Amino acid sequence: MVLCRRILLRRNLVSVLFGLALAAGLRASAPDAGAQQTWRVQVGAESHAQARRVGAFLPNEIWIYAGDSIKFTFSLKGEAHTVTLLQDGQERPLFSGPMANAAAHIVKLPTPGNYKLVCPAHADMYGVVHVMQHTDSTAAFYAASLPYDQFDYDHQAAEEMNDLFAGRDEPSEEVRDFPPSENVVLLTGEIVVDAEGGQYLAIVHLLPGTIRIHAGEKVEWINTDPMEPHTVTFGPQQVNPQTAVTATLGPDGALQATINSPMDSVSSGFLAADQARAFLPQSAPGGARLRIKFTKPGTYHYVCAPTDGMVGTVI
C-alpha cells in the first residue's frame, strides 16, 4: 500500500495529510519579539519492524507566536494521517482520504488563538497549538517569552513516544479478556490521554496471526483498539474498503459471513468501536466484530486493507 497524502487549505481550516520524520534534536532558542520561527512537530511513529505504530502529535501541545510556522514531518510507511487545525466552534471534518504525496508541510499561523490539532481519521489523536500575540516583557511569562523552545519540544516528543511504545499489554492478557469465544483473533491497541492531548498505540499484527480450526467452525475477529479502524479482507482488496462490504449484520450487530473456498471473497469494511463523540458520525453498535464460518478444509489468507503488512491465515 502506497501512503498517500493531501494538502487542503481553507480560511479557518488547515488540513495536511502526512506521516512522520524524526525531528532533529537541535536546540533552538525561543524567538525574540518580532522574530518569526518555524517549529517542528512529528506526526506518528512506528517500530523498526512496523508492527507497532503510534498515532500521536509529538509533542501534543505547543506554544508559538503569531506569524510563526509549524513544520509537520513524517516517514510512516504503511498508514496515512491527516492534520487539521480547528478554531473554537468548528466541527471536526470527515476524513476524505489521501491524495497527493508530500514529504513535509509547513503551516503558518498568523492569528493568535488556541487551535485544536486533530486527525479526522483517528478520533483519539489530538493536541493543541497555542498561538500567542507578541507583547512586552511585563506580561505573563507564557506571552512575554514562550515557555518552551524546540529543544524542550524534541525532548517531550521523545518521552511521549517512549511512553506509548512501552505499553505492557501482552497478547495472552488480551486473549484472556474474551474467554467465552473459542476461536478469536484480536486487533488491539492502547490510548493515553492527558490534560490537553490524546495519543494512541496501534498493534498492527493479529493475535494470533495464524489460527487453526475444524471445517464447519467459526472464527471471530474483534477490534478492541480504541482508535484504529481495521478490516478483515479475503480476496481482492478495494481502494475504499467501505464500498465493498460483503459481510452482513447479525442479530447482535456483529458482521457475519460464510466462506466455502479459499477463492471466496469477503470484506468486513471498517471494524471499529462505537463512535459516541459529539459532532462526529456515529457508528452502529456492534461494528467492531466479524464472525466467519469456514465450511471446507483449506488455507485461507486475509489482510487488513488499510494497514500494509497486517496479514493473517486461517487453516
CSV table of C-alpha atoms in Angstrom, one decimal:
chain,number,residue,atom,x,y,z
A,1,MET,CA,0.0,0.0,0.0
A,2,VAL,CA,1.4,3.3,-1.0
A,3,LEU,CA,1.0,6.0,1.6
A,4,CYS,CA,-0.8,8.9,0.0
A,5,ARG,CA,-1.3,12.4,1.4
A,6,ARG,CA,-3.1,15.6,0.7
A,7,ILE,CA,-2.9,19.2,1.5
A,8,LEU,CA,-6.1,21.3,1.8
A,9,LEU,CA,-6.0,25.0,2.8
A,10,ARG,CA,-9.1,27.0,3.8
A,11,ARG,CA,-9.8,30.2,5.6
A,12,ASN,CA,-10.2,28.8,9.1
A,13,LEU,CA,-9.3,25.2,8.4
A,14,VAL,CA,-5.9,23.8,7.5
A,15,SER,CA,-5.7,20.1,6.6
A,16,VAL,CA,-2.5,18.4,5.9
A,17,LEU,CA,-2.1,14.6,5.3
A,18,PHE,CA,1.1,13.1,6.3
A,19,GLY,CA,3.1,10.6,8.4
A,20,LEU,CA,6.4,11.0,10.4
A,21,ALA,CA,10.0,12.0,10.0
A,22,LEU,CA,12.1,12.2,13.2
A,23,ALA,CA,12.8,15.8,14.2
A,24,ALA,CA,16.4,16.7,14.7
A,25,GLY,CA,17.3,17.2,18.4
A,26,LEU,CA,19.0,20.5,17.9
A,27,ARG,CA,18.4,23.3,20.4
A,28,ALA,CA,16.5,26.3,19.1
A,29,SER,CA,16.2,29.4,21.3
A,30,ALA,CA,12.9,31.0,21.9
A,31,PRO,CA,12.4,33.9,19.4
A,32,ASP,CA,12.8,37.5,20.3
A,33,ALA,CA,9.8,39.8,20.0
A,34,GLY,CA,9.1,40.4,16.3
A,35,ALA,CA,11.1,37.4,15.1
A,36,GLN,CA,9.5,34.5,13.3
A,37,GLN,CA,10.3,30.9,13.8
A,38,THR,CA,9.5,27.5,12.2
A,39,TRP,CA,8.7,24.9,14.8
A,40,ARG,CA,8.9,21.1,14.3
A,41,VAL,CA,6.1,18.6,15.2
A,42,GLN,CA,6.3,14.9,14.5
A,43,VAL,CA,3.1,13.0,13.4
A,44,GLY,CA,3.0,9.4,14.3
A,45,ALA,CA,5.8,6.9,14.9
A,46,GLU,CA,6.5,3.2,14.2
A,47,SER,CA,8.8,0.5,15.4
A,48,HIS,CA,11.6,-0.8,13.2
A,49,ALA,CA,9.5,-3.8,12.0
A,50,GLN,CA,6.4,-1.5,11.6
A,51,ALA,CA,4.4,-3.9,13.9
A,52,ARG,CA,3.8,-1.1,16.5
A,53,ARG,CA,2.6,2.3,15.4
A,54,VAL,CA,2.0,5.4,17.5
A,55,GLY,CA,-0.8,7.7,16.4
A,56,ALA,CA,0.1,11.0,18.1
A,57,PHE,CA,1.3,14.5,17.6
A,58,LEU,CA,4.7,14.7,19.1
A,59,PRO,CA,4.6,16.8,21.2
A,60,ASN,CA,0.8,17.2,21.5
A,61,GLU,CA,0.8,20.7,22.9
A,62,ILE,CA,2.9,23.6,21.7
A,63,TRP,CA,3.1,27.4,22.2
A,64,ILE,CA,4.2,29.6,19.3
A,65,TYR,CA,3.9,33.3,18.4
A,66,ALA,CA,1.5,34.7,15.8
A,67,GLY,CA,3.3,34.7,12.5
A,68,ASP,CA,5.4,31.6,13.4
A,69,SER,CA,5.1,28.4,11.3
A,70,ILE,CA,4.9,24.7,12.2
A,71,LYS,CA,6.7,22.1,10.0
A,72,PHE,CA,4.9,18.8,10.2
A,73,THR,CA,7.2,15.9,9.1
A,74,PHE,CA,6.7,12.2,8.6
A,75,SER,CA,8.1,8.8,7.4
A,76,LEU,CA,5.3,6.3,8.2
A,77,LYS,CA,5.4,3.6,5.5
A,78,GLY,CA,2.1,1.9,6.0
A,79,GLU,CA,-0.5,4.3,7.2
A,80,ALA,CA,-1.9,7.8,6.4
A,81,HIS,CA,-2.8,10.5,8.8
A,82,THR,CA,-4.3,13.9,8.4
A,83,VAL,CA,-3.7,17.1,10.4
A,84,THR,CA,-6.5,19.6,10.9
A,85,LEU,CA,-6.2,22.8,13.0
A,86,LEU,CA,-9.6,23.9,14.2
A,87,GLN,CA,-10.7,27.2,15.8
A,88,ASP,CA,-13.3,27.4,18.6
A,89,GLY,CA,-16.7,26.3,17.3
A,90,GLN,CA,-15.6,24.4,14.2
A,91,GLU,CA,-16.6,20.8,13.8
A,92,ARG,CA,-14.2,18.1,13.2
A,93,PRO,CA,-14.4,17.3,9.4
A,94,LEU,CA,-14.8,13.8,8.0
A,95,PHE,CA,-11.7,12.0,6.7
A,96,SER,CA,-11.8,12.3,2.9
A,97,GLY,CA,-8.8,10.1,2.1
A,98,PRO,CA,-5.3,10.7,0.9
A,99,MET,CA,-4.5,12.3,-2.4
A,100,ALA,CA,-1.1,13.8,-3.1
A,101,ASN,CA,2.3,12.8,-1.8
A,102,ALA,CA,4.3,15.2,0.4
A,103,ALA,CA,7.4,14.7,2.4
A,104,ALA,CA,6.6,17.6,4.8
A,105,HIS,CA,4.4,20.6,5.0
A,106,ILE,CA,4.8,24.0,6.7
A,107,VAL,CA,1.7,25.8,8.1
A,108,LYS,CA,2.0,29.5,9.0
A,109,LEU,CA,-0.4,30.7,11.8
A,110,PRO,CA,-0.8,34.5,11.7
A,111,THR,CA,-3.7,34.8,14.0
A,112,PRO,CA,-3.5,34.5,17.8
A,113,GLY,CA,-5.7,31.8,19.4
A,114,ASN,CA,-6.0,28.3,20.6
A,115,TYR,CA,-6.2,25.7,17.9
A,116,LYS,CA,-7.4,22.1,18.3
A,117,LEU,CA,-5.0,19.8,16.4
A,118,VAL,CA,-6.8,16.7,15.2
A,119,CYS,CA,-6.5,13.8,12.8
A,120,PRO,CA,-10.0,13.3,11.3
A,121,ALA,CA,-9.2,9.7,10.5
A,122,HIS,CA,-8.4,8.9,14.2
A,123,ALA,CA,-10.8,10.3,16.8
A,124,ASP,CA,-8.4,10.0,19.8
A,125,MET,CA,-5.4,11.6,18.1
A,126,TYR,CA,-5.4,15.2,19.1
A,127,GLY,CA,-3.5,18.1,20.6
A,128,VAL,CA,-3.4,21.8,21.0
A,129,VAL,CA,-1.5,24.7,19.4
A,130,HIS,CA,-1.4,27.9,21.4
A,131,VAL,CA,-0.7,30.9,19.1
A,132,MET,CA,0.4,33.8,21.3
A,133,GLN,CA,0.5,37.5,20.5
A,134,HIS,CA,3.8,39.3,20.9
A,135,THR,CA,3.8,41.6,23.9
A,136,ASP,CA,6.1,43.4,26.3
A,137,SER,CA,8.3,41.9,29.0
A,138,THR,CA,5.9,42.9,31.8
A,139,ALA,CA,3.2,40.4,30.6
A,140,ALA,CA,2.8,36.9,31.9
A,141,PHE,CA,5.7,34.6,31.1
A,142,TYR,CA,3.8,32.5,28.6
A,143,ALA,CA,3.0,35.6,26.5
A,144,ALA,CA,6.2,37.6,27.1
A,145,SER,CA,8.5,34.7,26.4
A,146,LEU,CA,7.3,31.3,25.3
A,147,PRO,CA,7.5,28.5,28.0
A,148,TYR,CA,9.5,26.0,25.8
A,149,ASP,CA,11.9,26.1,23.0
A,150,GLN,CA,12.5,23.5,20.2
A,151,PHE,CA,15.0,21.5,22.3
A,152,ASP,CA,12.3,21.2,25.0
A,153,TYR,CA,9.7,20.0,22.5
A,154,ASP,CA,12.0,17.5,21.0
A,155,HIS,CA,12.6,16.1,24.5
A,156,GLN,CA,8.9,16.0,25.2
A,157,ALA,CA,8.2,14.3,21.9
A,158,ALA,CA,10.7,11.6,22.7
A,159,GLU,CA,9.3,11.0,26.1
A,160,GLU,CA,5.7,10.8,24.8
A,161,MET,CA,6.8,8.3,22.1
A,162,ASN,CA,8.7,6.1,24.6
A,163,ASP,CA,5.7,6.0,27.0
A,164,LEU,CA,3.4,4.8,24.2
A,165,PHE,CA,5.8,2.2,22.8
A,166,ALA,CA,6.4,0.9,26.4
A,167,GLY,CA,2.8,-0.4,26.7
A,168,ARG,CA,2.8,-3.5,29.0
A,169,ASP,CA,-0.2,-5.4,27.4
A,170,GLU,CA,0.7,-8.9,26.3
A,171,PRO,CA,-1.2,-11.0,23.7
A,172,SER,CA,-2.0,-13.6,26.3
A,173,GLU,CA,-3.5,-10.9,28.5
A,174,GLU,CA,-5.6,-9.6,25.7
A,175,VAL,CA,-6.9,-13.0,24.7
A,176,ARG,CA,-7.9,-13.7,28.3
A,177,ASP,CA,-10.3,-10.8,28.1
A,178,PHE,CA,-12.5,-12.8,25.8
A,179,PRO,CA,-12.7,-16.4,27.3
A,180,PRO,CA,-16.2,-17.3,26.1
A,181,SER,CA,-15.1,-17.3,22.4
A,182,GLU,CA,-13.1,-20.3,21.3
A,183,ASN,CA,-11.6,-19.1,18.0
A,184,VAL,CA,-10.9,-15.4,18.5
A,185,VAL,CA,-8.5,-13.1,16.6
A,186,LEU,CA,-7.9,-9.8,18.3
A,187,LEU,CA,-6.9,-6.4,16.8
A,188,THR,CA,-5.8,-4.2,19.7
A,189,GLY,CA,-4.0,-1.1,20.9
A,190,GLU,CA,-3.8,1.4,23.7
A,191,ILE,CA,-4.6,5.1,24.3
A,192,VAL,CA,-3.1,7.7,26.5
A,193,VAL,CA,-4.9,10.9,27.4
A,194,ASP,CA,-3.6,13.9,29.3
A,195,ALA,CA,-4.9,17.4,30.0
A,196,GLU,CA,-4.5,18.7,26.5
A,197,GLY,CA,-3.9,15.8,24.2
A,198,GLY,CA,-4.7,12.3,23.2
A,199,GLN,CA,-2.3,9.7,21.8
A,200,TYR,CA,-2.6,6.0,20.9
A,201,LEU,CA,-0.6,2.9,20.1
A,202,ALA,CA,-1.9,0.6,17.4
A,203,ILE,CA,-0.5,-3.0,17.5
A,204,VAL,CA,-0.6,-3.8,13.8
A,205,HIS,CA,-0.4,-7.6,13.9
A,206,LEU,CA,-3.2,-10.1,14.5
A,207,LEU,CA,-3.4,-12.0,17.8
A,208,PRO,CA,-2.9,-14.8,16.7
A,209,GLY,CA,-1.6,-14.3,13.1
A,210,THR,CA,-2.4,-17.9,12.2
A,211,ILE,CA,-5.4,-19.8,13.7
A,212,ARG,CA,-6.3,-23.5,13.2
A,213,ILE,CA,-9.9,-24.7,13.3
A,214,HIS,CA,-12.1,-27.6,12.1
A,215,ALA,CA,-14.2,-27.3,9.0
A,216,GLY,CA,-17.7,-26.0,10.0
A,217,GLU,CA,-16.4,-23.8,12.8
A,218,LYS,CA,-16.4,-20.0,13.0
A,219,VAL,CA,-13.6,-17.5,13.6
A,220,GLU,CA,-14.5,-14.2,15.4
A,221,TRP,CA,-12.4,-11.1,14.8
A,222,ILE,CA,-12.7,-8.4,17.5
A,223,ASN,CA,-11.3,-4.9,17.2
A,224,THR,CA,-10.5,-3.8,20.7
A,225,ASP,CA,-8.3,-1.0,19.6
A,226,PRO,CA,-9.8,2.2,21.0
A,227,MET,CA,-8.8,4.2,17.9
A,228,GLU,CA,-7.6,2.3,14.8
A,229,PRO,CA,-10.2,1.1,12.3
A,230,HIS,CA,-9.2,-2.3,10.7
A,231,THR,CA,-10.7,-4.5,8.0
A,232,VAL,CA,-10.7,-8.3,7.5
A,233,THR,CA,-10.5,-8.8,3.8
A,234,PHE,CA,-10.4,-12.2,2.0
A,235,GLY,CA,-9.8,-11.9,-1.8
A,236,PRO,CA,-9.1,-8.8,-3.8
A,237,GLN,CA,-8.5,-5.5,-1.9
A,238,GLN,CA,-10.5,-2.4,-2.7
A,239,VAL,CA,-9.3,1.2,-2.8
A,240,ASN,CA,-12.1,2.1,-0.4
A,241,PRO,CA,-12.8,-0.8,1.9
A,242,GLN,CA,-16.2,0.7,2.8
A,243,THR,CA,-17.5,0.3,-0.8
A,244,ALA,CA,-17.0,-3.5,-0.9
A,245,VAL,CA,-18.5,-4.7,2.3
A,246,THR,CA,-19.9,-8.3,1.7
A,247,ALA,CA,-20.5,-9.3,5.3
A,248,THR,CA,-24.0,-8.9,6.7
A,249,LEU,CA,-25.2,-7.7,10.1
A,250,GLY,CA,-26.2,-10.5,12.5
A,251,PRO,CA,-28.9,-10.2,15.2
A,252,ASP,CA,-26.4,-8.8,17.8
A,253,GLY,CA,-25.0,-6.2,15.4
A,254,ALA,CA,-21.8,-8.2,14.6
A,255,LEU,CA,-20.9,-8.8,11.0
A,256,GLN,CA,-21.2,-12.3,9.7
A,257,ALA,CA,-20.3,-14.3,6.6
A,258,THR,CA,-19.6,-17.8,5.3
A,259,ILE,CA,-16.6,-18.9,3.2
A,260,ASN,CA,-16.7,-22.2,1.2
A,261,SER,CA,-13.4,-22.0,-0.6
A,262,PRO,CA,-10.0,-20.2,-0.4
A,263,MET,CA,-11.1,-18.4,-3.6
A,264,ASP,CA,-14.1,-16.8,-2.0
A,265,SER,CA,-14.1,-13.0,-1.2
A,266,VAL,CA,-15.3,-11.5,2.0
A,267,SER,CA,-14.8,-7.9,3.1
A,268,SER,CA,-15.8,-6.5,6.5
A,269,GLY,CA,-15.3,-2.9,5.8
A,270,PHE,CA,-14.0,-0.9,8.8
A,271,LEU,CA,-14.3,-2.7,12.2
A,272,ALA,CA,-14.4,0.0,14.8
A,273,ALA,CA,-15.7,0.5,18.3
A,274,ASP,CA,-18.9,2.6,18.8
A,275,GLN,CA,-18.3,6.3,18.0
A,276,ALA,CA,-20.0,8.5,20.6
A,277,ARG,CA,-18.1,11.7,20.4
A,278,ALA,CA,-20.0,14.9,19.7
A,279,PHE,CA,-20.0,16.3,16.1
A,280,LEU,CA,-18.7,13.0,14.7
A,281,PRO,CA,-20.5,10.5,12.6
A,282,GLN,CA,-21.9,7.8,14.8
A,283,SER,CA,-21.2,4.1,14.1
A,284,ALA,CA,-23.7,1.4,14.6
A,285,PRO,CA,-23.5,-0.7,17.7
A,286,GLY,CA,-21.6,-4.0,17.2
A,287,GLY,CA,-19.5,-2.7,14.4
A,288,ALA,CA,-16.2,-4.0,15.9
A,289,ARG,CA,-16.9,-7.7,15.4
A,290,LEU,CA,-16.9,-10.1,12.5
A,291,ARG,CA,-17.7,-13.8,12.5
A,292,ILE,CA,-17.0,-16.1,9.5
A,293,LYS,CA,-17.9,-19.7,9.2
A,294,PHE,CA,-15.5,-21.9,7.2
A,295,THR,CA,-17.3,-24.9,5.7
A,296,LYS,CA,-14.5,-26.7,3.9
A,297,PRO,CA,-10.9,-27.6,4.8
A,298,GLY,CA,-8.1,-25.4,3.3
A,299,THR,CA,-5.7,-22.5,3.9
A,300,TYR,CA,-7.4,-19.1,3.8
A,301,HIS,CA,-5.3,-15.8,3.7
A,302,TYR,CA,-6.6,-12.4,4.5
A,303,VAL,CA,-5.3,-8.8,5.1
A,304,CYS,CA,-6.2,-5.6,6.8
A,305,ALA,CA,-6.7,-3.5,3.7
A,306,PRO,CA,-5.7,0.0,5.1
A,307,THR,CA,-2.7,-1.3,7.1
A,308,ASP,CA,0.1,-2.5,4.9
A,309,GLY,CA,1.8,-5.7,6.2
A,310,MET,CA,-1.1,-6.7,8.5
A,311,VAL,CA,-1.9,-10.2,7.2
A,312,GLY,CA,-3.4,-13.4,8.7
A,313,THR,CA,-4.1,-17.0,7.9
A,314,VAL,CA,-7.0,-19.4,8.8
A,315,ILE,CA,-6.1,-23.1,8.5
